[in-house]
Tab-separated table of C-alpha atoms in Angstrom:
chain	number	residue	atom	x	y	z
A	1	UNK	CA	0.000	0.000	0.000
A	2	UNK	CA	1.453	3.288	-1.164
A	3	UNK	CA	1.394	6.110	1.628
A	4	UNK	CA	-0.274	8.793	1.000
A	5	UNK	CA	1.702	12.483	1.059
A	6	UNK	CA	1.257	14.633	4.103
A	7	UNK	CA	1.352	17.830	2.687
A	8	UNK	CA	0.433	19.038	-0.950
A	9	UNK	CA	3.398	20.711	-2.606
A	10	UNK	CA	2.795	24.609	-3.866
A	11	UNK	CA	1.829	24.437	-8.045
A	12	UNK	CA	4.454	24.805	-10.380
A	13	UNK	CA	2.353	27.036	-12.618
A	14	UNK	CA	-0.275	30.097	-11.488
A	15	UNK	CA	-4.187	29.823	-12.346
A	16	UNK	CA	-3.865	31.727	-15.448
A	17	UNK	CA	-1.538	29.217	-16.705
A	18	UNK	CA	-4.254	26.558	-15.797
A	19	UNK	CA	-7.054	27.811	-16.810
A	20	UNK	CA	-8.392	26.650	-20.581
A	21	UNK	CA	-9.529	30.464	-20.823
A	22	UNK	CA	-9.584	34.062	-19.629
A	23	UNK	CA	-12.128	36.641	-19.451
A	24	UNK	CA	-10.732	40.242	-18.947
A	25	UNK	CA	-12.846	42.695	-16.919
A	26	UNK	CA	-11.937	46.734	-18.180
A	27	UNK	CA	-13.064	47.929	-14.732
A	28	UNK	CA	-11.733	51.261	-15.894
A	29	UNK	CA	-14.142	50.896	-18.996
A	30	UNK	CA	-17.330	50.230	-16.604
A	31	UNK	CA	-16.333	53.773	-15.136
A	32	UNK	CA	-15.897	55.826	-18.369
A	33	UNK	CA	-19.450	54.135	-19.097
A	34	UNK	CA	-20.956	55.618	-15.947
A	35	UNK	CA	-19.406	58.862	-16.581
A	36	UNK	CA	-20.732	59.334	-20.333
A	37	UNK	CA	-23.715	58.769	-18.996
A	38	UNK	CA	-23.491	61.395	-16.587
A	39	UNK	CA	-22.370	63.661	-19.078
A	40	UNK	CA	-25.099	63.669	-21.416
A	41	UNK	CA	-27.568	63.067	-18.207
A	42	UNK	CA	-30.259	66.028	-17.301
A	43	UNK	CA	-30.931	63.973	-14.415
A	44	UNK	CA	-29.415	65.443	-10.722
A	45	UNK	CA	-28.251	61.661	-9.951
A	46	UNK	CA	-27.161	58.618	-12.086
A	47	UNK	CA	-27.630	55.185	-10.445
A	48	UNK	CA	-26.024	51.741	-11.080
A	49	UNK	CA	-28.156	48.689	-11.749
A	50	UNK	CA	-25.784	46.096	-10.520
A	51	UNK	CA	-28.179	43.067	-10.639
A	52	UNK	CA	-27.077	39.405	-11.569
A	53	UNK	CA	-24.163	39.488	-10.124
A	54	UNK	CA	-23.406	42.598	-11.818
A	55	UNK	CA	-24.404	41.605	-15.060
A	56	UNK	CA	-22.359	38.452	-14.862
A	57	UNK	CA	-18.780	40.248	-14.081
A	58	UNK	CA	-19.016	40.189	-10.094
A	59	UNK	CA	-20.980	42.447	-8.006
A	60	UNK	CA	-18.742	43.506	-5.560
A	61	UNK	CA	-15.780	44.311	-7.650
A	62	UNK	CA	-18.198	46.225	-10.415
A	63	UNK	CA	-20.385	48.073	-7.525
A	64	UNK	CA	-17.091	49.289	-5.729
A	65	UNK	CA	-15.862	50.202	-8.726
A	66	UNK	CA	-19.177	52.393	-9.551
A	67	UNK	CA	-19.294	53.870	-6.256
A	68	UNK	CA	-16.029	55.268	-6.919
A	69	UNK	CA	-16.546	56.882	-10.223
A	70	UNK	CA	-20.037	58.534	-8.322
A	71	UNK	CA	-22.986	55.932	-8.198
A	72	UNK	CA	-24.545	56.572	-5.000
A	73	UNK	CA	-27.794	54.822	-5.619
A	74	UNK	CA	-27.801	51.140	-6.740
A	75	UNK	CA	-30.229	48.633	-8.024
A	76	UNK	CA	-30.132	44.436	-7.575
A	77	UNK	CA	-32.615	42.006	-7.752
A	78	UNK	CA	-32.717	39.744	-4.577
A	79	UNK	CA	-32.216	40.532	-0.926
A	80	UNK	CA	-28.474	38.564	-0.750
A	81	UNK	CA	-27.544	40.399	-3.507
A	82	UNK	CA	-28.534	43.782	-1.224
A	83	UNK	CA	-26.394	41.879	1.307
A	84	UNK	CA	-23.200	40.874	-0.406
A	85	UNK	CA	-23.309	44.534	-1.660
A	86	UNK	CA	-23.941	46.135	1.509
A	87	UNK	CA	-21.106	44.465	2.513
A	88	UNK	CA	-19.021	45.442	-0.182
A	89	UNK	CA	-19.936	48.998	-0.244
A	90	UNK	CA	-19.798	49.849	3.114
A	91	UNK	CA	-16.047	49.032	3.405
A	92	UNK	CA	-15.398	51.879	0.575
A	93	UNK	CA	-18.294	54.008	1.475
A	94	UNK	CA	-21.048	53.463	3.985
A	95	UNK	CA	-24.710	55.381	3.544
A	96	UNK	CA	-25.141	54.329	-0.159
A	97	UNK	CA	-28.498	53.404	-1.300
A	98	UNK	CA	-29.224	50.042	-2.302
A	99	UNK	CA	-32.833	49.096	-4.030
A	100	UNK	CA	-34.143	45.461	-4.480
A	101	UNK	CA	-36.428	45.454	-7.155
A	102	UNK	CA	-38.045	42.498	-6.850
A	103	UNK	CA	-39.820	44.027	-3.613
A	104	UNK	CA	-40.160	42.660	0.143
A	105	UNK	CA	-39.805	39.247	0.635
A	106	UNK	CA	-42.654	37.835	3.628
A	107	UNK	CA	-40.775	37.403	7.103
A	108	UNK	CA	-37.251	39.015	5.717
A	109	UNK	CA	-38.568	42.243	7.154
A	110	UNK	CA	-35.848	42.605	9.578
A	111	UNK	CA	-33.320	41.604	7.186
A	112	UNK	CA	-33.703	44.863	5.100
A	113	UNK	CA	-33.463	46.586	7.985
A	114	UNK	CA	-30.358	45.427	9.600
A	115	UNK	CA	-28.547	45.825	5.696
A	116	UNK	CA	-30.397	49.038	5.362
A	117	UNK	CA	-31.426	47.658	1.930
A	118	UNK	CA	-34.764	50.220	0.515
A	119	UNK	CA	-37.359	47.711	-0.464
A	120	UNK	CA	-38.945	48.672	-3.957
A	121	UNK	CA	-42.486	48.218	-3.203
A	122	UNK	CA	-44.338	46.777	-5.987
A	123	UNK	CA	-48.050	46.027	-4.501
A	124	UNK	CA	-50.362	47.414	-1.628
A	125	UNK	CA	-49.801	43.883	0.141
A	126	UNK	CA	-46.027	45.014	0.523
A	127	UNK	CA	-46.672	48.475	1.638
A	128	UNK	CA	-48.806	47.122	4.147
A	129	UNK	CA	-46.195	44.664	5.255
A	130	UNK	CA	-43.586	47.335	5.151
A	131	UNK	CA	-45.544	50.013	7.154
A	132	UNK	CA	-46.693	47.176	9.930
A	133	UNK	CA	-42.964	46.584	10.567
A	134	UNK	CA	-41.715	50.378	10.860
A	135	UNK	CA	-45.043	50.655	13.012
A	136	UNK	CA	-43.445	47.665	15.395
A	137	UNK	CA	-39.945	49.448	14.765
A	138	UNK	CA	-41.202	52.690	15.930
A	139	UNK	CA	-38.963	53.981	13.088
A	140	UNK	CA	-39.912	55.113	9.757
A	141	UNK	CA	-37.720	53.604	7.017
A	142	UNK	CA	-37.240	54.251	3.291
A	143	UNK	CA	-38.605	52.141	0.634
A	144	UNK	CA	-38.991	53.022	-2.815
A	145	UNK	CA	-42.566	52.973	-4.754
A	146	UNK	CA	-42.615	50.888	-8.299
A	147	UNK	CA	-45.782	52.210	-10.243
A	148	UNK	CA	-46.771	49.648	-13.336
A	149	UNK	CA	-47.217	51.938	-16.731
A	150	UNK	CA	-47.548	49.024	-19.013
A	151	UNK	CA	-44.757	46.339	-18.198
A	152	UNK	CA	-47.614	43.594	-16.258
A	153	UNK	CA	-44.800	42.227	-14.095
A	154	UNK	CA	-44.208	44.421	-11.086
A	155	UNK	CA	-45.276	47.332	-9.870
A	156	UNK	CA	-48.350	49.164	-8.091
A	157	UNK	CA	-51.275	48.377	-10.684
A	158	UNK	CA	-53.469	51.318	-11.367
A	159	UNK	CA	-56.385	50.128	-9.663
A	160	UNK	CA	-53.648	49.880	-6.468
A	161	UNK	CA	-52.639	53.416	-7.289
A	162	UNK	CA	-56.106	54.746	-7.208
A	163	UNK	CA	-56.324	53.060	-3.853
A	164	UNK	CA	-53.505	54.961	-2.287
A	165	UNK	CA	-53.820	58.234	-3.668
A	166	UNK	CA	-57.105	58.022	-1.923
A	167	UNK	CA	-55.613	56.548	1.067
A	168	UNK	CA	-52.170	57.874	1.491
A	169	UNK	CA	-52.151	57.380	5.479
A	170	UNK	CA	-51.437	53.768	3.830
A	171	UNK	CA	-48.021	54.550	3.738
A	172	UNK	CA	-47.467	56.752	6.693
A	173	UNK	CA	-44.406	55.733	8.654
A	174	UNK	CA	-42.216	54.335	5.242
A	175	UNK	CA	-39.620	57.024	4.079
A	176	UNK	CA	-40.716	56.874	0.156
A	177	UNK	CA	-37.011	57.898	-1.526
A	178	UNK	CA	-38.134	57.302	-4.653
A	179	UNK	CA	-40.859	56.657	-7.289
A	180	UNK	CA	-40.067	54.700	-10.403
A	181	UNK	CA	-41.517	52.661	-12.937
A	182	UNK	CA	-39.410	50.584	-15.964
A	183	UNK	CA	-39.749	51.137	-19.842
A	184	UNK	CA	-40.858	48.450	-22.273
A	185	UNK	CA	-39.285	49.879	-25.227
A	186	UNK	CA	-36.706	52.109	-24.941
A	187	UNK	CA	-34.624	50.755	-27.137
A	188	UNK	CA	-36.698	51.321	-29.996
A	189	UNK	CA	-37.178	55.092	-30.056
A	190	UNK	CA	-39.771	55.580	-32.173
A	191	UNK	CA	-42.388	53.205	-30.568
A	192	UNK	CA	-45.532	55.049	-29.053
A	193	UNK	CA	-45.133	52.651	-25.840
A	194	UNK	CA	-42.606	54.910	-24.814
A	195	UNK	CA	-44.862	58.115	-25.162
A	196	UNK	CA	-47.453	56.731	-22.912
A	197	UNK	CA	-45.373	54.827	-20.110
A	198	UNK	CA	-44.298	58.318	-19.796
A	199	UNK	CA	-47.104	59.994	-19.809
A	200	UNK	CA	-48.654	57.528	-16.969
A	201	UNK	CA	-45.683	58.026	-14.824
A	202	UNK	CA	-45.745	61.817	-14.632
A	203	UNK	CA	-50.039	61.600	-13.849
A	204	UNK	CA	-48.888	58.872	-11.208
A	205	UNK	CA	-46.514	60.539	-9.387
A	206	UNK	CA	-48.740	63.618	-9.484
A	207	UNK	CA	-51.388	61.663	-7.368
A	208	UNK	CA	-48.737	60.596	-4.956
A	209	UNK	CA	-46.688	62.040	-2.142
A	210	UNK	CA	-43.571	64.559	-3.570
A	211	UNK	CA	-40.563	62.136	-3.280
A	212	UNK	CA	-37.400	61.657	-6.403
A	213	UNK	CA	-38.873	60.162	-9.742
A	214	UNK	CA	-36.853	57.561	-11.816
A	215	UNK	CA	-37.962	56.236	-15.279
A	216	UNK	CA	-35.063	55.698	-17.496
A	217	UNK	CA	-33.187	52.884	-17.849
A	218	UNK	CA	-29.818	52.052	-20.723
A	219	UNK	CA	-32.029	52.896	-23.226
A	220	UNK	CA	-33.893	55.617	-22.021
A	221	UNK	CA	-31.069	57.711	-20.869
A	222	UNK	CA	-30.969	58.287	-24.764
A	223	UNK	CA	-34.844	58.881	-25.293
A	224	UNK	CA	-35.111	62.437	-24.239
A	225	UNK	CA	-34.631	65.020	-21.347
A	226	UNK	CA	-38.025	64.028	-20.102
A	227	UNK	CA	-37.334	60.962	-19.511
A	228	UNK	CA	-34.470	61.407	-17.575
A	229	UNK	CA	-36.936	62.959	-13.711
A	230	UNK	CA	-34.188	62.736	-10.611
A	231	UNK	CA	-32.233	60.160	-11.527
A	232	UNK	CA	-31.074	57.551	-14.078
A	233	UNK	CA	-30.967	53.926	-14.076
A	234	UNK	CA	-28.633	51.987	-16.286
A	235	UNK	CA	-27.685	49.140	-16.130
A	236	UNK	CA	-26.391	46.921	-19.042
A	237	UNK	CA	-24.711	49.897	-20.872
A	238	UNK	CA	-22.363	50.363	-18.283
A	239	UNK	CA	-21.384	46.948	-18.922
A	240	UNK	CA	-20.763	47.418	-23.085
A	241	UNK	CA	-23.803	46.532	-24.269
A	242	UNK	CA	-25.458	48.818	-27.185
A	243	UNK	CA	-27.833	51.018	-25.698
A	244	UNK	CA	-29.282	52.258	-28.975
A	245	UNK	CA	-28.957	49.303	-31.510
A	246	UNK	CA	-29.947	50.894	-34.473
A	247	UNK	CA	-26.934	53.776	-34.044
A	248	UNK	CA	-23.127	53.296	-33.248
A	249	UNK	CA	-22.394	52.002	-29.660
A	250	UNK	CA	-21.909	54.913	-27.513
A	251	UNK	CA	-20.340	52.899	-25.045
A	252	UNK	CA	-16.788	51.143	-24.613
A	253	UNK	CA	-16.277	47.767	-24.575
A	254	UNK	CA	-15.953	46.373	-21.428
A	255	UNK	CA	-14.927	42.015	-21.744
A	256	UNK	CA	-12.584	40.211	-23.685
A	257	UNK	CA	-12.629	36.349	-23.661
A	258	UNK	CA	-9.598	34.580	-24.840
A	259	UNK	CA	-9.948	30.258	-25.044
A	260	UNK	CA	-6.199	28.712	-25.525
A	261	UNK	CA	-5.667	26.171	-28.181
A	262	UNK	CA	-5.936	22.767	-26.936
A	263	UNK	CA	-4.483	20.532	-29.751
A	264	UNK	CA	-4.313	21.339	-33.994
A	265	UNK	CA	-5.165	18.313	-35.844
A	266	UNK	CA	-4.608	18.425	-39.613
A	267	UNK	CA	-7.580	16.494	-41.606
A	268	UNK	CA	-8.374	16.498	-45.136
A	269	UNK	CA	-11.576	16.030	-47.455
A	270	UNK	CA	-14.028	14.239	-46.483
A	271	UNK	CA	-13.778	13.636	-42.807
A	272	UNK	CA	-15.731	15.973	-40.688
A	273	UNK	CA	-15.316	17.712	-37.509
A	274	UNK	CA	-17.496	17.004	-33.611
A	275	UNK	CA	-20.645	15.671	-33.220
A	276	UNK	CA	-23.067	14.844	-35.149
A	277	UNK	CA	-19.851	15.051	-38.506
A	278	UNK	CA	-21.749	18.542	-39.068
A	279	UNK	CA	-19.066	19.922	-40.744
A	280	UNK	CA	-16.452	18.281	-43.553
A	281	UNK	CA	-13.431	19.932	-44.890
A	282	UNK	CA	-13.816	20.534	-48.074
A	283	UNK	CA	-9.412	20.365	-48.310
A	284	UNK	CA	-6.457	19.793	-46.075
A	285	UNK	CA	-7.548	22.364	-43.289
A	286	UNK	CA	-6.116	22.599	-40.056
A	287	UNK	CA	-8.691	22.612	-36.785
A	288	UNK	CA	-8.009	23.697	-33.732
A	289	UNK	CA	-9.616	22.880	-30.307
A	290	UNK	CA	-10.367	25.234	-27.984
A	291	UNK	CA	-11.242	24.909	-24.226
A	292	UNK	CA	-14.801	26.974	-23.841
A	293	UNK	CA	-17.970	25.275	-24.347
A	294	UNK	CA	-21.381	25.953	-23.716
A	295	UNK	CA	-21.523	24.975	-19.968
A	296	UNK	CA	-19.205	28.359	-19.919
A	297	UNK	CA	-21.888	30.557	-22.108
A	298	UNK	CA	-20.905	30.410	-25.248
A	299	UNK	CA	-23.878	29.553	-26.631
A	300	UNK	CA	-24.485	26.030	-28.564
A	301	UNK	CA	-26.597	27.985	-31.251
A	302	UNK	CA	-23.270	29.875	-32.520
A	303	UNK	CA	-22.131	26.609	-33.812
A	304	UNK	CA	-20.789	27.535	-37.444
A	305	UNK	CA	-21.893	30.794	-37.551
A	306	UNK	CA	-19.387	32.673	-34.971
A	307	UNK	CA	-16.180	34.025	-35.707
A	308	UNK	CA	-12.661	33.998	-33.542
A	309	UNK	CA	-9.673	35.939	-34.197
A	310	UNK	CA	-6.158	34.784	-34.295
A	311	UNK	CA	-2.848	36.939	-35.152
A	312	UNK	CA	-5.466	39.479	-36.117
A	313	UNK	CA	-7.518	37.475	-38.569
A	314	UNK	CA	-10.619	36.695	-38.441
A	315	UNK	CA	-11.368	32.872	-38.334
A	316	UNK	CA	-14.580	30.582	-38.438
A	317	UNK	CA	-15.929	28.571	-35.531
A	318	UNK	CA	-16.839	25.116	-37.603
A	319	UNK	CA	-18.949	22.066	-36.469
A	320	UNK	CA	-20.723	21.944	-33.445
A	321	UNK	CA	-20.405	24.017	-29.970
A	322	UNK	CA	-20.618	21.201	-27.171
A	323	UNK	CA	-19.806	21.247	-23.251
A	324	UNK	CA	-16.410	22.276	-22.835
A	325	UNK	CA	-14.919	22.701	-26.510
A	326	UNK	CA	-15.045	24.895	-29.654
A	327	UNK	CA	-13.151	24.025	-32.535
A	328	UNK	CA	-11.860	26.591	-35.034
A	329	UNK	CA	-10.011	26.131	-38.532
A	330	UNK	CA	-6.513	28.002	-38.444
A	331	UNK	CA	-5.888	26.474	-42.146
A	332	UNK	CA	-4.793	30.442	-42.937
A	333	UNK	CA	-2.969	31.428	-39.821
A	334	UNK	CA	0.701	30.680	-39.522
A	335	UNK	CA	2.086	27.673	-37.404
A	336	UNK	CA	3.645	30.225	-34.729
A	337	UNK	CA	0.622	31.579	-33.763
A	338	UNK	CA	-1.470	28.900	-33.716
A	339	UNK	CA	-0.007	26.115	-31.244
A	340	UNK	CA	-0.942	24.481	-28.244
A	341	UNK	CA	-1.354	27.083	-25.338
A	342	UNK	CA	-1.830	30.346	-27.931
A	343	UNK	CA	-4.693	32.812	-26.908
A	344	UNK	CA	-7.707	32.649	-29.527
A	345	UNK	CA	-10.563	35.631	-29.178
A	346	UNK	CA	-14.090	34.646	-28.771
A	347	UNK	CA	-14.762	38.102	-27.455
A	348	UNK	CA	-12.846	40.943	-28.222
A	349	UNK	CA	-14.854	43.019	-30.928
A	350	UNK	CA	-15.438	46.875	-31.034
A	351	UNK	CA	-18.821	45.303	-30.908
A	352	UNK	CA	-17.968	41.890	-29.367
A	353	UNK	CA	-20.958	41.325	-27.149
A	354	UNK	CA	-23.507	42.690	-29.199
A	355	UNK	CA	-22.343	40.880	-32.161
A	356	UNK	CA	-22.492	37.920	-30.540
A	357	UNK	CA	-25.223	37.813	-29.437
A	358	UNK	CA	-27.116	38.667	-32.828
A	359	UNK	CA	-25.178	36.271	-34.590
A	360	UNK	CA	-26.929	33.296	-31.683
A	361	UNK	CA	-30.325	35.065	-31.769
A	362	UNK	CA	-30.309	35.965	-27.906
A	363	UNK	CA	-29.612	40.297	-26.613
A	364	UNK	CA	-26.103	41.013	-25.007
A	365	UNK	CA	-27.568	40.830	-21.704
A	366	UNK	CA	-28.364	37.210	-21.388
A	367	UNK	CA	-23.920	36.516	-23.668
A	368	UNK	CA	-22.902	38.834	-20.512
A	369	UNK	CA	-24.747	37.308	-17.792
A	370	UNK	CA	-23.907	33.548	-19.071
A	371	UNK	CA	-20.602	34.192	-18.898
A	372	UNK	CA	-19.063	31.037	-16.804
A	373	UNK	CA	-17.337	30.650	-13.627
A	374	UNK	CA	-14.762	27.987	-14.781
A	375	UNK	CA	-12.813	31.247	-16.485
A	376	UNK	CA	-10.021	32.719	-15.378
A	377	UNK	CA	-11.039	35.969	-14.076
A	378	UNK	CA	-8.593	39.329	-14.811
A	379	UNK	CA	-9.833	42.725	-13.491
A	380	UNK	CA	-7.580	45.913	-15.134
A	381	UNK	CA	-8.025	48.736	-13.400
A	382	UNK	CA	-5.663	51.651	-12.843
A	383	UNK	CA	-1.733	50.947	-13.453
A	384	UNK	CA	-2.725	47.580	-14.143
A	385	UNK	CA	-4.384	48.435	-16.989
């Protein structure tokens, strides 16, 4: 029987030298995102929707890295993620505001308190709740109001708002820091949805208590001054993604994904290439393997339609995405840059996300979010950089 070692001897080799690929996080970029918006804002106050783990590229570093560049109000989904960024925050900069838009969870009462996380109140059942427990408290606490204007998802509905502006005692004892509703369609410009969510919001508001009014979210931060109330709400622009798809990006790009080259086999006509032999070489073609599948977000349905680039050449992703490998054909790309261990872009575009996620029918928000945790994580900021 073979004894087994006491102690595990240090790696030879760091983790960017094992990992089979590396996603680069511009956390200077995210800034210069927050600040164009601020420039062209008419808005007092921009916020941060950090959400999803900040949009897939990690919540704490991206919401310590907006606080810094200004963002004093921020936006996430669930009550840990209020938590985890609370925690975050509060070691740069305590006092910040943090929303969680999917409203008050039943019982957690206590738990918003003691992260002083502002529930967005989306029905008179939560307002209820919320005013019970600052009642108890003997302390009024802040909470923001979501009014529905035509989403059907959250939000006060307007038979609810008719209720309170009737009834505002309702809501005596909750701080109300803000009243907001969501577009449908901002990113289309010229669609009349946008005309009457807007016109809703300003005739809601005007039935309710004075308290800071936020409508605009990416997209509508490029609708219009009147959109833009007491403060803005992006989120996914500040990450890269196109704000206004039918013009030039305003933004900068934010993620780069580089896969390494696994092996290069050299195959000729007619054998094919992964499963299900849905692609043949048509000559002698060299293919390389690279380590990113779809368990890491690259989606299966770019399978032969994607592109990579190489030694700055564009090459074609060929046969079938599966779990853990992509293969590429480097046929036209010299033998010293493509070898085993050479860095192959998957995302790295002027227009990387967006483009990628057009050419596998999805919106950069869901490439961004996808993005897996078996990568290699670099953040740039500052000197580093």
């Amino acid at each position: 029987m073979t004894d087994c070692p006491t102690t595990i001897e240090p790696t030879a080799i760091g983790p960017e030298d094992r990992a089979a690929a590396i996603l680069t996080i511009d956390l200077d970029k995210i800034a210069e995102n927050y600040r164009r918006l601020q420039r062209r804002s008419f808005a007092p106050a921009v916020g941060a929707v950090v959400k999803a783990n900040g949009y897939g590229l990690g919540l704490e570093k991206v919401g310590e890295t907006l606080l810094r560049a200004g963002a004093r109000s921020f936006f996430v989904a669930t009550l840990d993620e209020g938590i985890s960024l609370r925690k975050a925050l509060d070691a740069v900069l305590p006092a910040t505001g943090i929303y969680i838009l999917n409203g008050l969870m039943p019982g957690a009462e206590a738990d918003y308190r003691q992260n002083y996380l502002q529930p967005v109140i989306n029905s008179l059942g939560e307002l209820e709740a919320w005013k019970n427990f600052c009642s108890n408290a003997e302390l009024p606490l802040p909470a923001a109001l979501h009014l529905d204007t035509g989403m059907n998802r959250l939000g006060l509905a307007p038979e609810e708002l008719d209720i309170l502006a009737e009834a505002r005692e309702r809501a005596e004892g909750v701080i109300v820091t803000l009243v907001m509703s969501h577009l449908a369609c901002a990113e289309d410009p010229a669609h009349p949805m946008n005309d009457e969510q807007l016109k809703l919001f300003e005739a809601g508001r005007a039935r309710l208590a004075r308290a800071p009014a936020s409508l605009a979210n990416s997209s509508g931060c490029f609708l219009g001054h009147q959109y833009h109330f007491d403060l803005l709400r992006p989120g996914v622009a500040l990450y890269g993604v196109n704000p206004t798809p039918h013009e030039p990006n305003p933004m900068a790009q934010v993620v780069r994904l580089q896969a390494k080259i696994l092996q290069i086999r050299e195959i000729d006509a007619p054998q094919s290439v992964g499963y299900g032999a849905a692609h043949r070489v048509a000559r002698l073609s060299r293919i390389a393997t690279l380590g990113v599948g779809y368990a890491d977000g690259y989606h299966r349905a770019l399978s032969s339609k994607a592109s990579a680039w190489l030694d700055g050449q564009e090459i074609p992703i060929v046969g079938r995405i599966s779990m853990d490998l992509i293969t590429v054909d480097v046929t036209g790309i010299s033998q010293n840059a493509a070898h085993p261990g050479a860095l192959v872009d998957l995302l790295a575009h002027e227009d990387g996300v967006d483009r990628l996620a057009r050419e596998a029918g999805t919106i950069g928000y869901e490439i961004l979010t996808r993005l897996g945790g078996r990568f290699h994580r670099v953040y740039r900021q500052g000197a580093s950089s």
